[in-house]
């Protein structure tokens, strides 16, 4: 994790950010001469220092980390029947009974 501390908030630069209007910002891997990380907005190649982005477009919301291929493979190949049997998920019948009761 590459972090940067600004105004008491630690930013994980390895993930992306979304500003208040939904624009996604990512770190370029470069810094300004004063050590501020440079971010770029989706669709705009012009790098902007993180403090400037934070001031003009913030607060910045950290994007969730992308799922690794290994984790996705495990999740997609899970044995659904075994997960129901182990109590991790509910069967369709259990779902139907629970939701039918809620609608009455």
Short mmCIF file of C-alpha atoms in Angstrom, two decimals:
data_model
loop_
_atom_site.label_atom_id
_atom_site.label_comp_id
_atom_site.label_asym_id
_atom_site.label_seq_id
_atom_site.Cartn_x
_atom_site.Cartn_y
_atom_site.Cartn_z
CA UNK A 1 0.00 0.00 0.00
CA UNK A 2 1.32 3.41 -0.95
CA UNK A 3 -0.19 5.98 1.38
CA UNK A 4 -0.19 9.76 1.53
CA UNK A 5 -1.27 11.83 4.54
CA UNK A 6 -3.20 15.03 3.81
CA UNK A 7 -5.16 17.10 6.35
CA UNK A 8 -5.04 14.20 8.81
CA UNK A 9 -6.49 11.74 6.31
CA UNK A 10 -4.46 8.84 4.98
CA UNK A 11 -5.05 8.10 1.29
CA UNK A 12 -4.23 4.69 -0.20
CA UNK A 13 -2.81 5.72 -3.55
CA UNK A 14 -2.87 2.19 -4.95
CA UNK A 15 -6.66 2.32 -5.25
CA UNK A 16 -8.69 4.96 -7.00
CA UNK A 17 -10.97 7.69 -5.69
CA UNK A 18 -14.32 9.16 -6.64
CA UNK A 19 -15.04 12.84 -6.07
CA UNK A 20 -18.39 14.28 -4.98
CA UNK A 21 -19.79 14.42 -8.51
CA UNK A 22 -18.70 10.88 -9.44
CA UNK A 23 -15.48 11.54 -11.37
CA UNK A 24 -12.93 8.75 -10.85
CA UNK A 25 -9.36 9.79 -10.01
CA UNK A 26 -6.29 7.54 -10.11
CA UNK A 27 -2.69 8.05 -9.06
CA UNK A 28 -0.19 8.39 -11.89
CA UNK A 29 2.64 6.90 -9.82
CA UNK A 30 4.39 10.28 -9.89
CA UNK A 31 4.78 13.14 -7.42
CA UNK A 32 5.16 16.91 -7.67
CA UNK A 33 8.52 18.48 -6.79
CA UNK A 34 7.14 19.07 -3.28
CA UNK A 35 6.13 15.41 -2.82
CA UNK A 36 2.40 15.61 -3.53
CA UNK A 37 0.97 12.66 -5.48
CA UNK A 38 -0.33 13.46 -8.95
CA UNK A 39 -3.81 12.20 -9.85
CA UNK A 40 -5.59 12.10 -13.19
CA UNK A 41 -9.33 12.18 -13.77
CA UNK A 42 -11.05 9.68 -16.00
CA UNK A 43 -10.94 11.07 -19.54
CA UNK A 44 -8.49 13.87 -18.72
CA UNK A 45 -4.75 13.15 -18.97
CA UNK A 46 -3.71 16.34 -17.13
CA UNK A 47 -2.17 15.41 -13.74
CA UNK A 48 -3.37 17.36 -10.69
CA UNK A 49 -1.83 17.25 -7.17
CA UNK A 50 -3.95 15.34 -4.64
CA UNK A 51 -4.34 18.35 -2.30
CA UNK A 52 -5.74 20.39 -5.20
CA UNK A 53 -8.17 17.61 -6.17
CA UNK A 54 -9.19 17.28 -2.51
CA UNK A 55 -9.77 21.03 -2.18
CA UNK A 56 -11.55 21.56 -5.50
CA UNK A 57 -13.45 18.27 -5.89
CA UNK A 58 -13.43 16.60 -2.45
CA UNK A 59 -14.01 14.94 -0.28
CA UNK A 60 -12.51 11.98 -2.09
CA UNK A 61 -14.10 8.58 -1.57
CA UNK A 62 -11.78 5.58 -1.73
CA UNK A 63 -12.82 3.03 -4.35
CA UNK A 64 -12.98 -0.57 -3.17
CA UNK A 65 -9.96 -2.65 -4.09
CA UNK A 66 -10.37 -4.73 -7.20
CA UNK A 67 -10.98 -8.42 -6.62
CA UNK A 68 -7.99 -10.61 -7.37
CA UNK A 69 -8.37 -13.27 -10.05
CA UNK A 70 -7.80 -15.98 -7.45
CA UNK A 71 -10.54 -14.72 -5.14
CA UNK A 72 -12.98 -14.34 -8.05
CA UNK A 73 -12.21 -17.89 -9.19
CA UNK A 74 -12.91 -19.26 -5.69
CA UNK A 75 -16.13 -17.26 -5.35
CA UNK A 76 -17.45 -18.27 -8.76
CA UNK A 77 -16.62 -21.94 -8.30
CA UNK A 78 -18.18 -22.22 -4.83
CA UNK A 79 -20.46 -25.17 -4.21
CA UNK A 80 -23.86 -23.53 -3.73
CA UNK A 81 -25.51 -26.66 -2.34
CA UNK A 82 -22.76 -27.04 0.26
CA UNK A 83 -23.09 -23.37 1.26
CA UNK A 84 -26.83 -23.80 1.84
CA UNK A 85 -26.19 -26.97 3.83
CA UNK A 86 -23.60 -25.16 5.97
CA UNK A 87 -26.01 -22.27 6.64
CA UNK A 88 -24.09 -19.59 4.69
CA UNK A 89 -26.98 -18.91 2.33
CA UNK A 90 -30.67 -19.69 2.31
CA UNK A 91 -32.41 -21.97 -0.14
CA UNK A 92 -34.98 -20.65 -2.59
CA UNK A 93 -37.73 -22.26 -0.51
CA UNK A 94 -36.52 -20.49 2.66
CA UNK A 95 -36.32 -17.18 0.78
CA UNK A 96 -39.86 -17.63 -0.61
CA UNK A 97 -41.29 -18.36 2.84
CA UNK A 98 -39.43 -15.43 4.47
CA UNK A 99 -40.48 -12.89 1.84
CA UNK A 100 -44.07 -14.15 1.61
CA UNK A 101 -44.46 -13.72 5.36
CA UNK A 102 -43.07 -10.19 5.18
CA UNK A 103 -45.67 -9.15 2.60
CA UNK A 104 -48.67 -10.08 4.75
#
